[in-house]
Short mmCIF file of C-alpha atoms in Angstrom, two decimals:
data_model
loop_
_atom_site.label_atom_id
_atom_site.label_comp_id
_atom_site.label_asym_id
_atom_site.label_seq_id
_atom_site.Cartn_x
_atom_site.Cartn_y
_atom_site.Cartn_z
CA UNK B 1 176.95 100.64 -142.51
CA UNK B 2 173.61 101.92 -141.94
CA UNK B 3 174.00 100.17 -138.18
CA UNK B 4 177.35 101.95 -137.74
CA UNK B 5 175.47 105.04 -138.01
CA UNK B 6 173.42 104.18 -135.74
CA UNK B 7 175.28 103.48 -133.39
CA UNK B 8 177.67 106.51 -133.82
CA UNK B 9 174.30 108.54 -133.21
CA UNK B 10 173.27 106.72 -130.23
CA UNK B 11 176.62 107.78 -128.68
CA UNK B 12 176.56 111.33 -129.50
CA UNK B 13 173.08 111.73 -127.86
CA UNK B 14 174.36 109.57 -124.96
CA UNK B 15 176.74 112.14 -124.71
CA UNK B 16 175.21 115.38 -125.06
CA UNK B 17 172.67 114.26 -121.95
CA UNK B 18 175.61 113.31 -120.28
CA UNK B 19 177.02 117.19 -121.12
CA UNK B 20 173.84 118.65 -120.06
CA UNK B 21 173.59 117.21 -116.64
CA UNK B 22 176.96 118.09 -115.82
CA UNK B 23 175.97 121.77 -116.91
CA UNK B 24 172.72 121.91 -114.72
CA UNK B 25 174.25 120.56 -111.59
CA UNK B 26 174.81 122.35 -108.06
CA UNK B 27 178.29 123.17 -107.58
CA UNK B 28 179.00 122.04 -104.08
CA UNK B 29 181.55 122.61 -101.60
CA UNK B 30 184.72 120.22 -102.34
CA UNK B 31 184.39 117.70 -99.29
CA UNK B 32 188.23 118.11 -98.23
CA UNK B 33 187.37 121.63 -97.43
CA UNK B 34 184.76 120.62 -95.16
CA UNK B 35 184.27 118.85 -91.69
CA UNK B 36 182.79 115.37 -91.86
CA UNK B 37 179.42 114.77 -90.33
CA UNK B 38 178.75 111.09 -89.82
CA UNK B 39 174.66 110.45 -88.85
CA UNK B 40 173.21 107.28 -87.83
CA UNK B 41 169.38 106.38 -87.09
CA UNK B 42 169.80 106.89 -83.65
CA UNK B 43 170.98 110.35 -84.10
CA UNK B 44 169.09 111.38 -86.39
CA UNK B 45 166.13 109.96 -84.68
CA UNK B 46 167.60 112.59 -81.25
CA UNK B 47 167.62 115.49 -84.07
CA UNK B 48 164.25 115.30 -85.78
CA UNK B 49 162.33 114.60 -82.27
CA UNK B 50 164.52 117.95 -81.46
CA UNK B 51 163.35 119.60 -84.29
CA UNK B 52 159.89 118.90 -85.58
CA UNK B 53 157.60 121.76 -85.55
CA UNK B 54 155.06 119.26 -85.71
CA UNK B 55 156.15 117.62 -82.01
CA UNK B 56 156.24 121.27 -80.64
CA UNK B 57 152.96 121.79 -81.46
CA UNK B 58 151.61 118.60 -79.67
CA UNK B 59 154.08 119.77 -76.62
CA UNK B 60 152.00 122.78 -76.09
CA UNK B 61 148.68 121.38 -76.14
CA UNK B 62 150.03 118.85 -73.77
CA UNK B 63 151.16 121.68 -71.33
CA UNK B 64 147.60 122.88 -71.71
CA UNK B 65 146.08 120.02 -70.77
CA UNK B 66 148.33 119.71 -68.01
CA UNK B 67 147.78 123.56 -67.12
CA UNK B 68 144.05 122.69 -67.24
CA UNK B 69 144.51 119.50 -64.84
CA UNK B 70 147.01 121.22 -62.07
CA UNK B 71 144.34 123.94 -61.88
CA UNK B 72 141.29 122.57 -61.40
CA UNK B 73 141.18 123.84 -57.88
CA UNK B 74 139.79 127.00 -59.30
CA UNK B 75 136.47 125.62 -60.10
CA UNK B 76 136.36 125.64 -56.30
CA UNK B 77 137.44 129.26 -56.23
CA UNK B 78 134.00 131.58 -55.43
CA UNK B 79 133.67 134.36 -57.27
CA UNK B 80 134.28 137.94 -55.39
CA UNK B 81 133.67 141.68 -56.10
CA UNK B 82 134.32 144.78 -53.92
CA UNK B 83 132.23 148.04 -54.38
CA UNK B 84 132.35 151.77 -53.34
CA UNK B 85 129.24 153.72 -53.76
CA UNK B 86 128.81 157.29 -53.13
CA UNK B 87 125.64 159.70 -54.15
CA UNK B 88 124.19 163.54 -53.40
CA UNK B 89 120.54 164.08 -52.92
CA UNK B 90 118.79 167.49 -52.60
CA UNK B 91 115.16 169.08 -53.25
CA UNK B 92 115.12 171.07 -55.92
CA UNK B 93 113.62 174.18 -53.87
CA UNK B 94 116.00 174.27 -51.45
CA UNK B 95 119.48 172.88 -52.39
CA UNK B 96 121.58 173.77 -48.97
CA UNK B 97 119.12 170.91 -47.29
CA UNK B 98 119.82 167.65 -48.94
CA UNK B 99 122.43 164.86 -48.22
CA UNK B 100 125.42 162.90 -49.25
CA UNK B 101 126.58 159.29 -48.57
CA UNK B 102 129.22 156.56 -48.83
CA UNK B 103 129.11 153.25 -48.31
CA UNK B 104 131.23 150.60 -49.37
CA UNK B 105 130.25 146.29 -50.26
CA UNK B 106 131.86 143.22 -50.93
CA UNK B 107 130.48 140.06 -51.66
CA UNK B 108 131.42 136.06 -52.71
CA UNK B 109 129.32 133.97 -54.29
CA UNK B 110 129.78 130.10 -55.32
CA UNK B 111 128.04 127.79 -57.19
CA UNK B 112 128.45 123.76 -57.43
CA UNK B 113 126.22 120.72 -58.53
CA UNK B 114 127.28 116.99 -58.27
CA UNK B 115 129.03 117.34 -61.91
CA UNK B 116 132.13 118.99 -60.37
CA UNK B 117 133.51 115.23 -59.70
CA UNK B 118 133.25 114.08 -62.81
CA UNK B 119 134.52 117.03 -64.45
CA UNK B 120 137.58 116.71 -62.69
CA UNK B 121 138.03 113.40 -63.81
CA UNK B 122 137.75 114.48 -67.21
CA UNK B 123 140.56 117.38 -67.03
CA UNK B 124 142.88 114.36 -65.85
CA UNK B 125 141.99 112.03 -68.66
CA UNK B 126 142.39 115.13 -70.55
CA UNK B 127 145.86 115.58 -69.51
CA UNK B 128 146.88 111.79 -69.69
CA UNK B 129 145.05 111.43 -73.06
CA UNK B 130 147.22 113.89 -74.24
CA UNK B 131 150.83 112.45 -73.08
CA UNK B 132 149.50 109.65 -74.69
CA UNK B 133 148.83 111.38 -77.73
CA UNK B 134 152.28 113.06 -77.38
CA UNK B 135 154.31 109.63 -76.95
CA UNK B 136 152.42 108.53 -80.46
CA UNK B 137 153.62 111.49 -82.22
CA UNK B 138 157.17 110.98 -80.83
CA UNK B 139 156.60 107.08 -82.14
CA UNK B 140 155.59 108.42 -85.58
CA UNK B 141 158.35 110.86 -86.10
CA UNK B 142 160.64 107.82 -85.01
CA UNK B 143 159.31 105.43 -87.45
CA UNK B 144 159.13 108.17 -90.08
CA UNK B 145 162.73 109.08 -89.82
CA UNK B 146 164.00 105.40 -89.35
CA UNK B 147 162.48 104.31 -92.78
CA UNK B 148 163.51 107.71 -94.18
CA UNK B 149 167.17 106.89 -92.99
CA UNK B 150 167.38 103.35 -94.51
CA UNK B 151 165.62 104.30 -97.95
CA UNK B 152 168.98 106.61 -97.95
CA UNK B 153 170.87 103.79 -97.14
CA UNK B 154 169.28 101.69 -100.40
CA UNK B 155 169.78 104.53 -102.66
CA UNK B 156 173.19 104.87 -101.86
CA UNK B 157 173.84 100.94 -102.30
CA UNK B 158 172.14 102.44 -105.69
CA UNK B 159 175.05 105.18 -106.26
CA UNK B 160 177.73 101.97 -105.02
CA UNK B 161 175.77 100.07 -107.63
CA UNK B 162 175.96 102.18 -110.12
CA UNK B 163 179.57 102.97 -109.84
CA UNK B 164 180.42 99.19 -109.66
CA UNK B 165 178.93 99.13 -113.17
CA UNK B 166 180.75 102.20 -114.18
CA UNK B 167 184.12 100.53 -113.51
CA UNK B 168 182.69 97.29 -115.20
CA UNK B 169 182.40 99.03 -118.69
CA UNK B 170 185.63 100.97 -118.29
CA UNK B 171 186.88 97.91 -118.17
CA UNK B 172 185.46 96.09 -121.32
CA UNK B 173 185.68 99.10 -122.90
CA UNK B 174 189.72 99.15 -122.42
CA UNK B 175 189.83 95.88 -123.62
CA UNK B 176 188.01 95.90 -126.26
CA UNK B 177 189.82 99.35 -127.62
CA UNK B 178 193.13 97.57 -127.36
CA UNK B 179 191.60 94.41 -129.28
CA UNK B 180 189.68 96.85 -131.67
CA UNK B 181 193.16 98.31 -132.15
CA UNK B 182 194.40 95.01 -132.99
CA UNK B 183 191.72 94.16 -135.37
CA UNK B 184 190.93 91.34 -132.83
CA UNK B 185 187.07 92.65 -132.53
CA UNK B 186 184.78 94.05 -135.25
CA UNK B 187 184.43 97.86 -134.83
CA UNK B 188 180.58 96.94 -133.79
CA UNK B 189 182.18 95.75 -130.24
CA UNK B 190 183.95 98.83 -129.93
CA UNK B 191 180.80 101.14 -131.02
CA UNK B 192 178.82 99.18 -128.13
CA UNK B 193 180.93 99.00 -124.82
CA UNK B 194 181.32 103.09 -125.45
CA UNK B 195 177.61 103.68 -125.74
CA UNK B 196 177.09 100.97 -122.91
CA UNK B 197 179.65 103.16 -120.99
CA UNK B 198 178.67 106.63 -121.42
CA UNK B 199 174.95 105.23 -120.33
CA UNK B 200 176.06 103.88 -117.55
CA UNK B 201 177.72 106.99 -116.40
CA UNK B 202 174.52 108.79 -117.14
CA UNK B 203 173.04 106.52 -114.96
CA UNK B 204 175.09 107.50 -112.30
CA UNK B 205 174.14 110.63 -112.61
CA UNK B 206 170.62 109.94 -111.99
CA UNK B 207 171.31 108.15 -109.21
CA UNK B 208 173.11 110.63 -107.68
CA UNK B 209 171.44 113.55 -107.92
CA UNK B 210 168.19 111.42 -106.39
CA UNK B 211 170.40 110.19 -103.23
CA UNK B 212 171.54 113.94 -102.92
CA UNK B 213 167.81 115.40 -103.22
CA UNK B 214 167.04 112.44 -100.69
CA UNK B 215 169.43 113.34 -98.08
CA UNK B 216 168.88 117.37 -98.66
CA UNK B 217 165.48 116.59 -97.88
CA UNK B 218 166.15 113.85 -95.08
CA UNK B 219 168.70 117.04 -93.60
CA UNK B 220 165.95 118.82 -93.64
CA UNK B 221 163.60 117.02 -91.70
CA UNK B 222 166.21 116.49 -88.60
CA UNK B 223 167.55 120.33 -88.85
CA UNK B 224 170.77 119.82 -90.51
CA UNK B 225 169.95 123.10 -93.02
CA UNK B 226 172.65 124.57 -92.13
CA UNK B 227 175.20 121.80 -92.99
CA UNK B 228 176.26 121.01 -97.02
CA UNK B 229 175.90 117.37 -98.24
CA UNK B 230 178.97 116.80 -98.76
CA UNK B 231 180.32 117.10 -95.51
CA UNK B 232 177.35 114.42 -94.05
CA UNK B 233 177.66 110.86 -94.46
CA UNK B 234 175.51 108.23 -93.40
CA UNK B 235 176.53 105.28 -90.81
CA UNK B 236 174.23 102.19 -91.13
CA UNK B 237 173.78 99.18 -93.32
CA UNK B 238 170.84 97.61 -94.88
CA UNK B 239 172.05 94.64 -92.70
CA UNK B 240 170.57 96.19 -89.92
CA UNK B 241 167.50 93.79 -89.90
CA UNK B 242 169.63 91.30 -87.84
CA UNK B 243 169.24 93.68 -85.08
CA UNK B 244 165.98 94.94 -85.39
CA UNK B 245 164.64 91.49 -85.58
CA UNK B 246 165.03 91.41 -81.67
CA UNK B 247 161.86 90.98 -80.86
CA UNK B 248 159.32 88.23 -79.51
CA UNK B 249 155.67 87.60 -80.10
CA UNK B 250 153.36 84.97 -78.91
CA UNK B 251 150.01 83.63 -78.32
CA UNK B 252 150.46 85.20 -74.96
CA UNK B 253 151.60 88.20 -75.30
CA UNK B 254 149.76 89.14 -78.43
CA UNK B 255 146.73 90.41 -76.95
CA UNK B 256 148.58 92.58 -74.50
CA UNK B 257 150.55 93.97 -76.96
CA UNK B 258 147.28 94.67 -78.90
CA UNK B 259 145.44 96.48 -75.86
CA UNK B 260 148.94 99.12 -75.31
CA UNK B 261 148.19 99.32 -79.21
CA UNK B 262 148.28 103.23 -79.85
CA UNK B 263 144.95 102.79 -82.48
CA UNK B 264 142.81 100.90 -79.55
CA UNK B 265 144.37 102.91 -76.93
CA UNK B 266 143.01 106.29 -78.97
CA UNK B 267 139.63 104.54 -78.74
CA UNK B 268 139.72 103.74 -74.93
CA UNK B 269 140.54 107.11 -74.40
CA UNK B 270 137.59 108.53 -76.68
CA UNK B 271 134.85 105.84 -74.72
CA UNK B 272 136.04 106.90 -71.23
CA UNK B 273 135.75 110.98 -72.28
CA UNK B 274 132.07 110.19 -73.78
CA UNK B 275 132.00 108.20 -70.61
CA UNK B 276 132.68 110.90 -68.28
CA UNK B 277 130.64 113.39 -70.48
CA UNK B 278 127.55 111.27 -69.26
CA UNK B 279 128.26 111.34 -65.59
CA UNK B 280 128.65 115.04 -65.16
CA UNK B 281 125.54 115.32 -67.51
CA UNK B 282 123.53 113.35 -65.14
CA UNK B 283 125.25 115.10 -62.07
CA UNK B 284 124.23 118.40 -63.75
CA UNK B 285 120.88 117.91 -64.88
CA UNK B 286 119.30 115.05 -61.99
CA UNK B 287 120.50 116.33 -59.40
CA UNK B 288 120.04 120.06 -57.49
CA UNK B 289 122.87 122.62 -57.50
CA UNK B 290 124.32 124.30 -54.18
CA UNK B 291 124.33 127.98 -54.18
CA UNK B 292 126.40 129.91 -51.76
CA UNK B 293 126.60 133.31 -51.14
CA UNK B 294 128.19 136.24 -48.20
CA UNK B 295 127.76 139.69 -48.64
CA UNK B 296 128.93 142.57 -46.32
CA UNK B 297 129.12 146.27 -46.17
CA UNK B 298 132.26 147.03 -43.61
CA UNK B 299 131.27 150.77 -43.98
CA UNK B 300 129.03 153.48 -44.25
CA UNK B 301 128.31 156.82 -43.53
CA UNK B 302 125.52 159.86 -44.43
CA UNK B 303 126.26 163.62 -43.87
CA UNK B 304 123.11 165.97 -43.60
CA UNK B 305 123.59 169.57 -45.41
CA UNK B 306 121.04 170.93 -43.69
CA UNK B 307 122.57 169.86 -40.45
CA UNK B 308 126.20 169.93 -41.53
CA UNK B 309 126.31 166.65 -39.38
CA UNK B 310 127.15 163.30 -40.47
CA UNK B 311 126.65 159.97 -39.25
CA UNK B 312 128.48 156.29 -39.19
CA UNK B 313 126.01 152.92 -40.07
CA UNK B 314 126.32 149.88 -38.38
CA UNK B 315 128.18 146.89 -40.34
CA UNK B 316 126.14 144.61 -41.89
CA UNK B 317 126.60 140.50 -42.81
CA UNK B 318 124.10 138.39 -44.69
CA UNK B 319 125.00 134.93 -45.51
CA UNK B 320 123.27 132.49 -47.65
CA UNK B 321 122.73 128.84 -48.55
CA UNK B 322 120.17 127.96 -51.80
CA UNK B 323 119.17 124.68 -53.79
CA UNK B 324 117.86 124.35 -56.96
CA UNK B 325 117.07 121.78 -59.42
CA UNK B 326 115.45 122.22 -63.01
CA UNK B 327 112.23 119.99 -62.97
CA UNK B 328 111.39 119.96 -66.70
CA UNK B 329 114.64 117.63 -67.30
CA UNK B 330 112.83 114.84 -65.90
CA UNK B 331 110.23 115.28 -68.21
CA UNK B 332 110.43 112.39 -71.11
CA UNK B 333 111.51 113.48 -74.38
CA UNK B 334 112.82 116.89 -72.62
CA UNK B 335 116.43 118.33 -73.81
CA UNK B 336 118.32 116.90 -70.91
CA UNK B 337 117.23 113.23 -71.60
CA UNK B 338 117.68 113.31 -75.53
CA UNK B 339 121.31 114.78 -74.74
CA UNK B 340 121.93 111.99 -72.32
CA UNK B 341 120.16 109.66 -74.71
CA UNK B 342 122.99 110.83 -77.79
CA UNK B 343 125.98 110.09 -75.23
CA UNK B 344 124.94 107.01 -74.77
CA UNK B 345 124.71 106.27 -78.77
CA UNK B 346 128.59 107.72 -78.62
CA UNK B 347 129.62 105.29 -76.42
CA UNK B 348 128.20 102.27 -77.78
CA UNK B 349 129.79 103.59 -81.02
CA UNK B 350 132.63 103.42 -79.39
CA UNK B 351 132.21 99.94 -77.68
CA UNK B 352 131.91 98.85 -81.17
CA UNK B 353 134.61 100.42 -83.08
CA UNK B 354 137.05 99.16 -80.07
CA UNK B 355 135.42 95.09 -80.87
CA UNK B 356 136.23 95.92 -84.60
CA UNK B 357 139.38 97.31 -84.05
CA UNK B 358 140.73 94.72 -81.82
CA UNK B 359 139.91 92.09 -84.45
CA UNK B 360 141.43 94.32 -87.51
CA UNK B 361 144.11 94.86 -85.86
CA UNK B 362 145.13 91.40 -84.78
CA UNK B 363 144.81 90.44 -88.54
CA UNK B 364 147.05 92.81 -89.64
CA UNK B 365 149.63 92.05 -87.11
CA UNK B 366 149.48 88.50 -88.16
CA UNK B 367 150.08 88.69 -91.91
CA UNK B 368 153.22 91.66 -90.91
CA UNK B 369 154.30 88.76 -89.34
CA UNK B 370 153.74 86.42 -92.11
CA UNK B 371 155.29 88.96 -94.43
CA UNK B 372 158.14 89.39 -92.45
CA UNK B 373 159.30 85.50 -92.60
CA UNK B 374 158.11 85.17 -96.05
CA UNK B 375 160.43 88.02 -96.66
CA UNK B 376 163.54 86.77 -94.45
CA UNK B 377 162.91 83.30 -96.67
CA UNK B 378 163.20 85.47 -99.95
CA UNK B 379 165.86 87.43 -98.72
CA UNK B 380 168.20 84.13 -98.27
CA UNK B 381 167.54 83.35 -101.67
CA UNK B 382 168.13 86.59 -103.02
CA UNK B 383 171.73 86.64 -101.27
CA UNK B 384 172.02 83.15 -103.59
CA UNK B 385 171.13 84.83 -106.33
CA UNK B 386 173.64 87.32 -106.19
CA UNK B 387 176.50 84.81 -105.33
CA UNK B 388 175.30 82.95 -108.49
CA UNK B 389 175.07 86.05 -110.33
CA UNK B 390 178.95 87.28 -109.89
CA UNK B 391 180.01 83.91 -110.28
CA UNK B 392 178.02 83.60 -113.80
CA UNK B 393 179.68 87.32 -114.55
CA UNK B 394 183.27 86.56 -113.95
CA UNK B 395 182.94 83.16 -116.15
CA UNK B 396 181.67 85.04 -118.94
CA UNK B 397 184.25 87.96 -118.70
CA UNK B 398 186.72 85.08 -119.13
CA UNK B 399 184.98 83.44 -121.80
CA UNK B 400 185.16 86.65 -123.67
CA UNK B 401 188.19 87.52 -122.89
CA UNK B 402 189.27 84.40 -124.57
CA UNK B 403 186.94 84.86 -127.86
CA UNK B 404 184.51 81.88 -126.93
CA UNK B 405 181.62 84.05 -125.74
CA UNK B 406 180.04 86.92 -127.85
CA UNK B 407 179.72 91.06 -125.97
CA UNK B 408 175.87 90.84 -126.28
CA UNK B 409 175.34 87.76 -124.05
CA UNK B 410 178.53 89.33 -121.75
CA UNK B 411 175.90 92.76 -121.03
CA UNK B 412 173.22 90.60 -120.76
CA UNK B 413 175.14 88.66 -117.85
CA UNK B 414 176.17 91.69 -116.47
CA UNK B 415 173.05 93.32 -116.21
CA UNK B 416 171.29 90.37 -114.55
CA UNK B 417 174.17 91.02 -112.03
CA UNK B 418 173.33 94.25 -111.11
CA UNK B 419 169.38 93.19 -111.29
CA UNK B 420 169.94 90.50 -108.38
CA UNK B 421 172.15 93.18 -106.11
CA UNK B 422 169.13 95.75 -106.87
CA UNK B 423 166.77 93.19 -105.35
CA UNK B 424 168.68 91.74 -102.70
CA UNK B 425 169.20 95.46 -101.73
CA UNK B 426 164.67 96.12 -102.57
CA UNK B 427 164.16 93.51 -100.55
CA UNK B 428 166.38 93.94 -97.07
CA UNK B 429 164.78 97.55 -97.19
CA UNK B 430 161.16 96.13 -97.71
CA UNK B 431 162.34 93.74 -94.45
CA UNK B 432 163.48 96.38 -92.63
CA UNK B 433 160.74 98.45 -92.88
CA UNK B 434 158.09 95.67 -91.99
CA UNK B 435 160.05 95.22 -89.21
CA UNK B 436 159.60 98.77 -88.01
CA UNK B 437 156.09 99.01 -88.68
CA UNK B 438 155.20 95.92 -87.14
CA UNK B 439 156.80 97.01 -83.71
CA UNK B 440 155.62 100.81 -84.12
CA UNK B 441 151.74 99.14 -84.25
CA UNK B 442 152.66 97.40 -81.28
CA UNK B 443 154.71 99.66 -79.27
CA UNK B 444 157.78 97.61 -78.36
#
């Protein structure tokens, strides 16, 4: 009796969750009043890279880097200024005697040292640093939203799941009510499928409302605000590794793959700046700098008071070429050596951090590939599992059906059901996204 209680408890707290999720959620928009919107990872890949506040900030410090490279012509550009003078001069004693002028300059002066080359060279490797850079971020978005797409894809093999087992437990429930009925069943039976029931229907629940804060969220990242949830639906299938597994890697190819990595590329293009740095230090402070400079004055002219008579100058031109070249950097221990001395601790830094990342990195490319056919070799079994699983399910329901197997042993059955579609489901997502990661470390 005291269990009957218990039980009759355990279903009216079942239910009141059950009440008080239905009360808390989001009314949305019925879906036959709304226009489908079917998605796929290629277009919602084209969305987010559309999107992304994130890629349209790295797109305009590309076009500054670019802006930067297409005019470095103007380091060759002199600098010019333009003048127009004019002053009044008199004697204090006699103020009708003193004079006024005008005159007018202009002048360009330029300055260069043997570090304009290299710093050139650096603006480019700037620029193609950064489209570099730019092409990574696109990569990252893509893997981002790829993974993000097919986690939505296993939680709504969750919701499918999870439905499935609603139906299941309508079902035994049914039957056992009409047996109950019959006084076929003890009452216990009865008690048990409709708590089993109502918690699978919470469960449900659960899983629904995560799938639908999933894909709000996922919406949000490709710039579907606008659009309600239950007008988008998602087309894909966590059998998708078949295609993605399109790939080839060898002995061969491995290390070139490795080099076009985007980690080892990012330290290429860090030694060859630090690189670069040095050669237009030692351009700047070795070797003398060319100075260059024209001034003119086109016009002039002085009118006497005294006189009341006024007077044009002549034009005048001066041109001039100048060297210099600061001795105290070749001093030891001056400024200019220690500076030259720290890029050249940068770059052998960098010489070894691109040693240590070529070996890293070829490790952990290996065990994603181990990883990846362990996890094709687990997956086969898992797909066993569940074919086992059904067939083990369906027996029992029979068995019970005809009295020869008892309800506990039937959930238990059940539930191991649903276990081995929850991990063959875990594990093609876990394969898929292996997959991705492996070819977003190598580029391909």
């Amino acid at each position: 009796m005291n269990y009957k209680n218990l039980m009759v408890a355990s279903l009216l707290f079942l239910s009141g969750m059950l009440f008080a999720q239905e009360a808390v959620k989001e009314s949305l928009v019925e879906s036959s009043q709304t226009e489908s919107y079917v998605i796929d990872v290629e277009s919602a890949v084209k969305m987010a890279l559309e999107n992304q506040s994130s890629l349209k900030e790295s797109k305009i410090l590309l076009d500054q880097n670019k802006r930067k490279y297409d005019h470095s012509w103007n380091n060759f550009l002199p600098s010019i200024t333009a003048g127009l003078s004019g002053s009044e001069s008199s004697p204090l004693s006699d103020l009708s005697s003193g004079s006024r002028s005008l005159s007018t300059q202009i002048s360009a002066g330029l300055s260069l040292n043997f570090g304009i080359g290299a710093k050139l060279k650096a603006l480019k490797a700037d620029y193609e640093n950064g489209l570099l850079d730019y092409e990574d971020a696109v990569k990252a978005i893509e893997l981002e939203i790829r993974e993000a797409f097919y986690t939505l894809l296993y939680k709504q093999a969750q919701v499918k799941l999870a439905e499935e087992s609603v139906k299941n437990y309508e079902t035994q429930y049914n039957q056992i009510k009409i047996k109950s009925q019959r006084g076929l069943v003890p009452e216990i039976d009865l008690l048990t499928s409709q708590v089993n029931l109502e918690s699978s229907r919470i469960e449900l629940k659960n899983t629904q409302s995560d799938y639908s804060s999933s894909l709000i969220e996922f919406m949000n990242e490709i710039g579907l605000t606008e659009k309600n949830i239950e007008s988008v639906s998602l087309k894909g299938s966590l059998e998708d590794y078949r295609q993605l597994l399109d790939y080839s890697i060898d002995s061969d190819n491995l290390n070139e793959l490795i080099e076009n990595s985007s980690s080892i590329r990012t330290i290429k293009n860090q030694l060859e700046s630090a690189e670069l740095s040095r050669k237009e230090a030692m351009a700047s402070y070795y070797f003398p700098s060319v100075n260059l400079s024209l001034s003119a004055s086109p016009y002039s002219y002085n009118y006497s008071l005294a006189s009341q008579s006024g007077s044009s100058g002549s034009n005048t031109f001066t041109a001039s070429v100048g060297f210099s070249i600061s001795l105290d950097n070749y001093i030891p221990g001056s400024a200019a050596s220690d500076s030259i001395a720290d890029i050249d601790d940068t770059i052998k830094t960098y010489e070894l951090q691109l040693e240590e990342k070529r070996s890293e990195l070829k490790t952990s490319i290996v065990e994603k590939i181990n990883s990846i056919e362990i996890a094709q070799d687990s997956l086969s079994n898992c797909e066993n599992n569940v074919k086992l699983a059904k067939k083990t399910y369906e027996l029992a329901l029979t068995a019970y059906q005809n009295g020869t197997k008892d309800l506990t042993s039937l959930q238990t059955i059940l539930a191991s059901y649903n276990d081995a579609v929850l991990q063959l489901n875990s594990q093609q997502l876990t394969l898929i996204k292996g997959i991705l990661e492996l070819k977003n470390t190598l580029g391909i």
